[in-house]
Phi, psi and omega in degrees: 000162177245135183296137178262123179304136179099345177276131187279155174108179182259136179222150175229128177241140183230139178117196177286128188205166177217133180245135176297342176278352186231048182296333177291335181274332183066215186272145178208160175254117182169214185231141177226126177248129186226135171247117185244146174230186182297327184236010184208159169219137177226136182200169175226154179213159177204140181179200181230156177273139176297158176299129184292341182264306184269345184063016175274179181292141179212145176255011185295319183236120177255146180219147183217155179183179178214162182202163173216138182222144176237138189205172178292160176286150179303134178093353178295148181294324178255130181259129179210156175200151173225121181235140178233147179193173177218144182214155176220141175237146189220135180244115180059033181084350178266155180292126172264307178196140173228129186204161173248151182221149174238133180222127182213156175208158175213131176229112179240186181300326182239327185251138173228148183209141175220131185220133171231133176225134177235139178231121181276141174259121186255124171214163182064226183295334179289325178292320178298328181280316185273333182063026173201157187282320183242138180223114171294120190242342187205124180228133172222127179222134180221132183231143176226139180231117178275102183287319179213185181297334184250343188243128176232130177261145181227147174212149181201164176222138186213118171230030180296149176293159178284094181244156178292130180259154178275123171201165183293321192207142177259131179234167175304330180286317179292324177297320178296314182296322177296319182288339184256008193282338187290157174106202183259141183230135174227147179185178176209160178229134173242127182213151174264169179292332190260287197238341196250138175212125177236130180228141176235131179227139173230138181228147177218134180227124179257000187240011182278167179294339180271006181086210179288125182232139177227147173216143181227125188232147173234134181234136177228128179233135173234112190230163171060045173268138179063173180290346179270008175056048178291136180214154180225143175223132176226154182213144173223131181228131173251128182224147180216147168209188184291345184255314185223164169221149184189182179232145171233128177236140176210157179199161178206157176218141182214158178205152173281141174244095187077202184267343190237359184232138173228138178239137176228136178239130182217173179183178181191175181217134175231124180235132181231148175229133178291136182296318183276348180216089184301341179279345179275098184237146174232151184218132178229130175237152177213153179220134181221153178228127180242134175238122179249129181237127171266107184262089184080205185265345186235336183264144182219129183238133176237131174235126183225131177239138183221141178235119177249137181216126179186177181297325184252356184210118180216099184203169175233141180230142173234120184241132177226148174212147177235128182239135174242122182263126180281000000 
């Protein structure tokens, strides 16, 4: 199990895990000890990073750290937290990275905010490379303002390094979003109370290896129709940089089958053209089917099948997971 912020008492978790208090650490194999109270959490952890290719267990990189967080009491109308910590990772006894991190959020009736800041501590070979002791290395800030019952404005800034993120499954769409996440972001969402949601996002990055990059996306969701909870999601993204320009389209549809089963079918298309050679084009399509089963009151089963086809990617994936809720 993973400790939930705000739950009182002492807890120890062992194995592959992810903690919402340690988003900078992401997923790790090891042990985490946490002492939680109504307004605080204090903990230490130690473990290893999974293999970056196979995602299996690996002893190549070991990491250790500690943290402290202060937050609202469970059930408060406004949700907030401020967390501080320090962590170090080591490869073969040599320094891989040592850094401190700040993580905070606020969610109120109209204003929402999320902030992550990381500062690296340089010693040994890292000091020789950086020529300074402290280096701000990663910033993420996201703000939302609810103007009215239906309209929300968003703005953000992201210069985080390309690190592996924790999620159940990687798809062509999530890989695209990770590669495009850096830079400045502006957008808005219009939604009704019941079924309709429209979102527009624009991003610009001037510091990537591909030069100046821009992407503009539109999202439309229609959800909770009929007693079977029928829903539809579609997306269109136009992106350009100094190397390529292209379009990404994706969509999905889902419905409940009875009380314990839900099925979703989705797919997408990504087309790119090289800026310097309009005849150099690539095309990727994908199709996926997800089946969710509620097995009793505590067990949950997911089965997902995906087919990718393109000039640079042609494969099939089958993903399954079983969850037991304590």
